[in-house]
CSV table of C-alpha atoms in Angstrom, one decimal:
chain,number,residue,atom,x,y,z
A,1,LEU,CA,93.4,130.0,45.5
A,2,ARG,CA,92.5,133.8,45.9
A,3,LYS,CA,95.8,134.4,46.8
A,4,LEU,CA,97.2,132.8,43.6
A,5,GLY,CA,96.9,136.1,41.4
A,6,ASP,CA,98.9,137.7,44.2
A,7,LEU,CA,101.9,135.4,43.2
A,8,SER,CA,104.9,136.6,41.2
A,9,ILE,CA,105.8,134.8,38.2
A,10,GLU,CA,108.7,132.9,40.0
A,11,GLN,CA,106.6,132.1,42.9
A,12,ARG,CA,103.7,130.2,40.5
A,13,ILE,CA,106.4,128.5,38.7
A,14,LYS,CA,107.6,127.0,42.3
A,15,LEU,CA,104.1,126.2,43.2
A,16,ALA,CA,103.7,124.5,39.8
A,17,GLU,CA,106.7,122.4,40.4
A,18,VAL,CA,105.5,121.2,43.8
A,19,PHE,CA,102.3,120.5,42.8
A,20,PHE,CA,103.1,118.2,40.0
A,21,HIS,CA,106.1,116.7,42.2
A,22,ARG,CA,103.3,115.8,44.9
A,23,LEU,CA,101.3,114.2,42.1
A,24,LYS,CA,103.9,112.3,41.1
A,25,THR,CA,104.8,110.9,44.6
A,26,LYS,CA,100.7,110.1,45.2
A,27,ASP,CA,100.3,112.6,48.1
A,28,ILE,CA,97.9,114.4,45.8
A,29,LEU,CA,95.0,112.4,44.6
A,30,PHE,CA,92.0,113.1,42.6
A,31,TRP,CA,88.3,112.3,41.8
A,32,ALA,CA,86.2,114.1,38.9
A,33,ARG,CA,82.3,113.1,38.9
A,34,ASP,CA,82.8,113.7,34.9
A,35,PRO,CA,83.2,110.5,33.4
A,36,GLN,CA,85.9,112.2,30.6
A,37,LEU,CA,87.8,114.3,33.4
A,38,GLN,CA,88.0,111.0,35.2
A,39,GLN,CA,89.3,108.8,32.5
A,40,VAL,CA,92.1,111.4,32.5
A,41,ILE,CA,93.0,111.4,36.1
A,42,GLU,CA,93.2,107.6,35.8
A,43,LYS,CA,95.5,107.6,32.6
A,44,HIS,CA,98.2,109.5,34.5
A,45,GLY,CA,97.7,107.4,37.8
A,46,TRP,CA,96.2,110.4,39.7
A,47,ASP,CA,93.2,108.1,41.1
A,48,GLY,CA,95.1,106.2,43.7
A,49,ALA,CA,93.9,102.9,42.0
A,50,ILE,CA,96.1,100.0,41.6
A,51,HIS,CA,97.7,100.1,38.2
A,52,GLN,CA,99.8,97.3,36.6
A,53,GLU,CA,101.4,96.3,33.5
A,54,ALA,CA,100.5,92.9,32.1
A,55,CYS,CA,103.0,90.7,30.4
A,56,VAL,CA,102.4,91.4,26.3
A,57,THR,CA,104.5,88.2,25.1
A,58,THR,CA,104.3,84.7,26.6
A,59,ARG,CA,108.1,85.0,27.1
A,60,CYS,CA,107.2,87.2,30.2
A,61,ARG,CA,106.5,87.2,34.0
A,62,ALA,CA,105.0,89.6,35.9
A,63,ASP,CA,105.3,90.4,39.6
A,64,LEU,CA,103.9,93.4,41.4
A,65,LEU,CA,104.7,94.5,45.2
A,66,TYR,CA,102.4,97.0,47.0
A,67,ILE,CA,103.0,97.4,51.0
A,68,VAL,CA,100.0,99.1,52.2
A,69,GLU,CA,100.2,100.3,56.0
A,70,ALA,CA,97.3,101.7,58.3
A,71,ASN,CA,98.0,102.9,62.0
A,72,VAL,CA,95.3,101.0,63.9
A,73,GLY,CA,96.7,102.3,66.9
A,74,ILE,CA,95.4,106.0,66.4
A,75,ASN,CA,98.3,107.8,68.2
A,76,LYS,CA,100.1,109.9,65.6
A,77,THR,CA,103.1,107.7,65.2
A,78,ASN,CA,103.4,107.3,61.8
A,79,CYS,CA,105.8,110.8,61.8
A,80,CYS,CA,108.6,108.7,63.7
A,81,ILE,CA,108.7,105.6,62.1
A,82,ASP,CA,111.6,104.3,59.9
A,83,ARG,CA,111.1,101.7,57.0
A,84,THR,CA,113.6,99.6,54.8
A,85,ALA,CA,112.0,97.0,52.6
A,86,TYR,CA,114.0,94.0,50.9
A,87,LEU,CA,113.2,92.2,48.4
A,88,ASP,CA,114.9,89.3,47.0
A,89,LEU,CA,114.3,86.9,43.7
A,90,TRP,CA,115.9,83.8,43.7
A,91,PHE,CA,115.6,81.6,40.0
A,92,ASN,CA,116.8,78.5,41.2
A,93,ASN,CA,118.6,75.7,38.9
A,94,ASP,CA,115.7,73.6,38.7
A,95,GLU,CA,113.9,76.7,37.0
A,96,THR,CA,111.5,77.1,40.1
A,97,ALA,CA,111.4,80.8,41.0
A,98,THR,CA,110.9,82.0,45.2
A,99,SER,CA,111.1,85.4,46.4
A,100,SER,CA,110.9,87.1,49.9
A,101,VAL,CA,109.6,90.5,51.0
A,102,LYS,CA,111.2,91.8,54.2
A,103,LEU,CA,110.3,94.8,56.3
A,104,ASN,CA,112.4,96.3,59.0
A,105,TYR,CA,110.5,98.9,61.0
A,106,GLU,CA,112.5,101.5,63.8
A,107,ASN,CA,110.1,103.2,65.8
A,108,HIS,CA,111.7,106.5,67.4
A,109,ASN,CA,108.6,107.6,69.3
A,110,PRO,CA,108.8,107.5,73.3
A,111,VAL,CA,107.8,104.5,74.7
A,112,THR,CA,105.3,105.9,77.1
A,113,PRO,CA,103.3,108.8,74.9
A,114,GLN,CA,102.7,111.9,77.2
A,115,PRO,CA,99.9,114.0,74.8
A,116,PRO,CA,99.5,117.0,74.2
A,117,LYS,CA,103.4,117.2,75.3
A,118,PHE,CA,104.2,114.8,72.8
A,119,TYR,CA,102.1,111.4,71.1
A,120,GLY,CA,103.6,108.2,69.8
A,121,GLY,CA,104.5,105.1,71.9
A,122,GLY,CA,103.7,101.6,69.8
A,123,TYR,CA,103.1,101.6,66.2
A,124,ARG,CA,100.2,98.9,65.5
A,125,ASN,CA,100.1,98.7,62.2
A,126,TYR,CA,97.5,96.5,60.0
A,127,LEU,CA,100.1,95.8,57.0
A,128,ARG,CA,99.0,94.4,53.7
A,129,ILE,CA,101.3,92.8,51.1
A,130,ILE,CA,100.1,92.9,48.2
A,131,LYS,CA,100.8,90.7,45.0
A,132,ASN,CA,99.5,89.3,41.9
A,133,PRO,CA,97.9,86.3,41.8
A,134,ASP,CA,100.4,84.1,40.3
A,135,MET,CA,102.4,84.1,43.7
A,136,THR,CA,101.6,81.8,46.5
A,137,LEU,CA,102.2,82.5,50.0
A,138,GLU,CA,104.4,80.1,51.7
A,139,SER,CA,104.8,81.7,55.1
A,140,ILE,CA,105.0,85.2,57.1
A,141,THR,CA,107.2,85.4,60.1
A,142,MET,CA,107.3,88.5,62.5
A,143,ASN,CA,110.7,88.9,64.1
A,144,GLY,CA,111.5,85.7,63.8
A,145,ALA,CA,108.1,84.2,65.0
A,146,LEU,CA,106.1,82.4,62.3
A,147,LEU,CA,102.4,83.9,62.3
A,148,SER,CA,99.5,81.4,62.0
A,149,PRO,CA,97.8,81.4,58.8
A,150,LYS,CA,94.5,82.0,60.8
A,151,SER,CA,95.7,85.7,61.8
A,152,ILE,CA,96.6,86.2,58.3
A,153,ASP,CA,93.4,87.7,56.1
A,154,VAL,CA,93.5,86.6,52.5
A,155,GLU,CA,91.6,88.7,50.1
A,156,LYS,CA,91.9,87.8,46.4
A,157,ASP,CA,90.5,90.5,43.6
A,158,PRO,CA,89.9,89.3,40.0
A,159,LYS,CA,89.1,92.4,38.3
A,160,LEU,CA,92.2,94.1,39.7
A,161,ASN,CA,94.4,90.8,39.1
A,162,ILE,CA,95.3,91.1,43.2
A,163,GLN,CA,95.9,89.2,45.8
A,164,SER,CA,96.1,90.8,49.4
A,165,PHE,CA,97.7,89.1,53.0
A,166,GLY,CA,96.7,91.3,55.7
A,167,PHE,CA,97.6,91.3,59.5
A,168,ILE,CA,98.5,93.1,62.6
A,169,SER,CA,102.3,94.4,63.1
A,170,ASP,CA,103.5,96.0,66.4
A,171,VAL,CA,106.6,98.0,67.2
A,172,GLY,CA,106.8,99.0,70.3
A,173,GLY,CA,108.1,102.8,71.2
A,174,GLY,CA,111.8,103.0,71.0
A,175,ASP,CA,112.1,99.4,69.6
A,176,LYS,CA,112.6,97.9,66.1
A,177,GLY,CA,110.8,94.9,64.2
A,178,ASP,CA,110.7,92.8,61.1
A,179,VAL,CA,108.4,91.2,59.0
A,180,THR,CA,109.4,88.7,56.2
A,181,ALA,CA,106.9,87.0,53.8
A,182,LEU,CA,108.3,84.2,51.5
A,183,PHE,CA,106.3,83.6,48.3
A,184,SER,CA,107.2,81.0,45.3
A,185,HIS,CA,106.2,81.4,41.5
A,186,GLN,CA,103.5,79.1,40.5
A,187,LYS,CA,104.8,79.3,37.0
A,188,ARG,CA,108.4,77.4,36.1
A,189,LEU,CA,111.2,79.2,34.2
A,190,ASP,CA,112.8,77.8,30.8
A,191,TYR,CA,116.4,79.0,30.5
A,192,ALA,CA,116.5,77.7,27.3
A,193,SER,CA,116.0,81.2,25.8
A,194,PRO,CA,115.8,84.6,26.8
A,195,GLN,CA,112.4,85.7,28.9
A,196,SER,CA,111.5,88.9,30.5
A,197,TYR,CA,110.7,89.6,34.3
A,198,GLU,CA,108.4,92.8,34.5
A,199,LEU,CA,108.1,94.2,38.5
A,200,THR,CA,106.1,96.7,39.3
A,201,ILE,CA,106.6,98.4,42.7
A,202,LEU,CA,103.6,100.6,43.9
A,203,LYS,CA,104.1,103.4,46.4
A,204,GLN,CA,101.4,104.2,49.0
A,205,PRO,CA,99.9,107.5,48.9
A,206,GLY,CA,101.0,109.6,51.9
A,207,LEU,CA,103.3,107.5,53.2
A,208,GLU,CA,106.6,108.4,53.7
A,209,THR,CA,109.3,107.2,50.9
A,210,ASN,CA,110.9,103.5,51.6
A,211,GLU,CA,114.4,102.6,51.0
A,212,TYR,CA,114.5,99.4,48.8
A,213,PHE,CA,116.9,97.0,48.0
A,214,LEU,CA,116.1,94.6,45.3
A,215,THR,CA,118.7,91.4,45.0
A,216,ILE,CA,118.1,89.1,41.8
A,217,HIS,CA,120.1,85.8,42.8
A,218,LEU,CA,120.7,83.5,39.6
A,219,PRO,CA,122.0,80.1,38.8
A,220,LYS,CA,126.1,80.3,37.6
A,221,HIS,CA,125.0,79.4,34.1
A,222,VAL,CA,122.1,81.9,34.0
A,223,SER,CA,122.8,85.5,33.1
A,224,VAL,CA,120.8,88.7,33.5
A,225,SER,CA,120.3,91.8,31.5
A,226,LEU,CA,118.9,95.0,32.8
A,227,GLY,CA,116.5,96.9,31.1
A,228,SER,CA,114.6,99.5,33.5
A,229,SER,CA,116.1,100.0,37.0
A,230,ALA,CA,113.9,103.0,38.0
A,231,GLY,CA,116.6,105.2,38.9
A,232,LEU,CA,117.9,103.0,41.6
A,233,THR,CA,122.0,102.3,41.9
A,234,VAL,CA,123.0,98.9,40.5
A,235,VAL,CA,125.8,96.8,42.1
A,236,GLN,CA,126.9,93.5,40.6
A,237,LYS,CA,127.5,91.8,43.6
A,238,THR,CA,128.9,88.7,42.1
A,239,SER,CA,128.6,87.2,38.9
A,240,ASN,CA,125.0,85.6,39.8
A,241,ILE,CA,124.1,88.2,42.0
A,242,MET,CA,122.6,92.0,41.2
A,243,GLU,CA,121.7,94.2,43.8
A,244,LEU,CA,119.4,97.5,43.2
A,245,HIS,CA,118.8,100.1,45.9
A,246,GLY,CA,117.4,103.9,46.6
A,247,THR,CA,114.3,105.4,47.2
A,248,ILE,CA,111.4,105.1,45.9
A,249,GLU,CA,109.1,107.7,46.0
A,250,SER,CA,106.4,107.1,42.9
A,251,ASP,CA,105.2,104.1,41.3
A,252,GLN,CA,108.1,102.4,39.5
A,253,LYS,CA,108.8,99.2,37.0
A,254,ILE,CA,111.9,97.2,36.9
A,255,SER,CA,112.3,95.1,34.3
A,256,PHE,CA,115.2,92.6,33.3
A,257,THR,CA,115.7,89.8,31.2
A,258,ILE,CA,117.3,85.9,32.0
């Protein structure tokens, strides 16, 4: 901070740009003892808390996806993990809705670490998939194998209006792995009149950005009108399948009407 006075105007502008970008990507978080200042921090989402917008009409359905990782292997593997998230939403002919979250991991760390020359090895990750309470978990598979319900920690938080499903995921050094969670929506749809779907995707603070693929599957007699695409690339695969993909660097909201 003492050196700020020695910076040129151009350097100060560049520093401010980096600072506010890191605020947006949640790589810088704040907490204040002053209640009024803390309210300002929370209003802008700089506190790291879970913020989601609720539906304001009855013809609306809210959805939440928040993927949270914790390296419990404590072996510095985080630097060299590539991850891709696939979210599929199925709106079915019988007016039911289901969804799946698939996470692909590729561990570029060496199989056997040799500290201090290099660290790494296997990536032991306590993974949490956080959803809103309107979703029912049907199953979780890891590399094609079904997880026992006893190995999944389920936590519900009525205050935050969320539920969390936590479990251990292992990807060995030099290996690839995947996790797939299937959910069903408790509320049935009604295709008789338009309704909005509000999807909030939250980014974990400090985690490298994820590549996301969101695919919307619709019955042939139902159409979709995209509202906010969060800057993702939109591809109309077929008349009833729409795909959005891209890198999500910050919390995003995607909305569409069916």
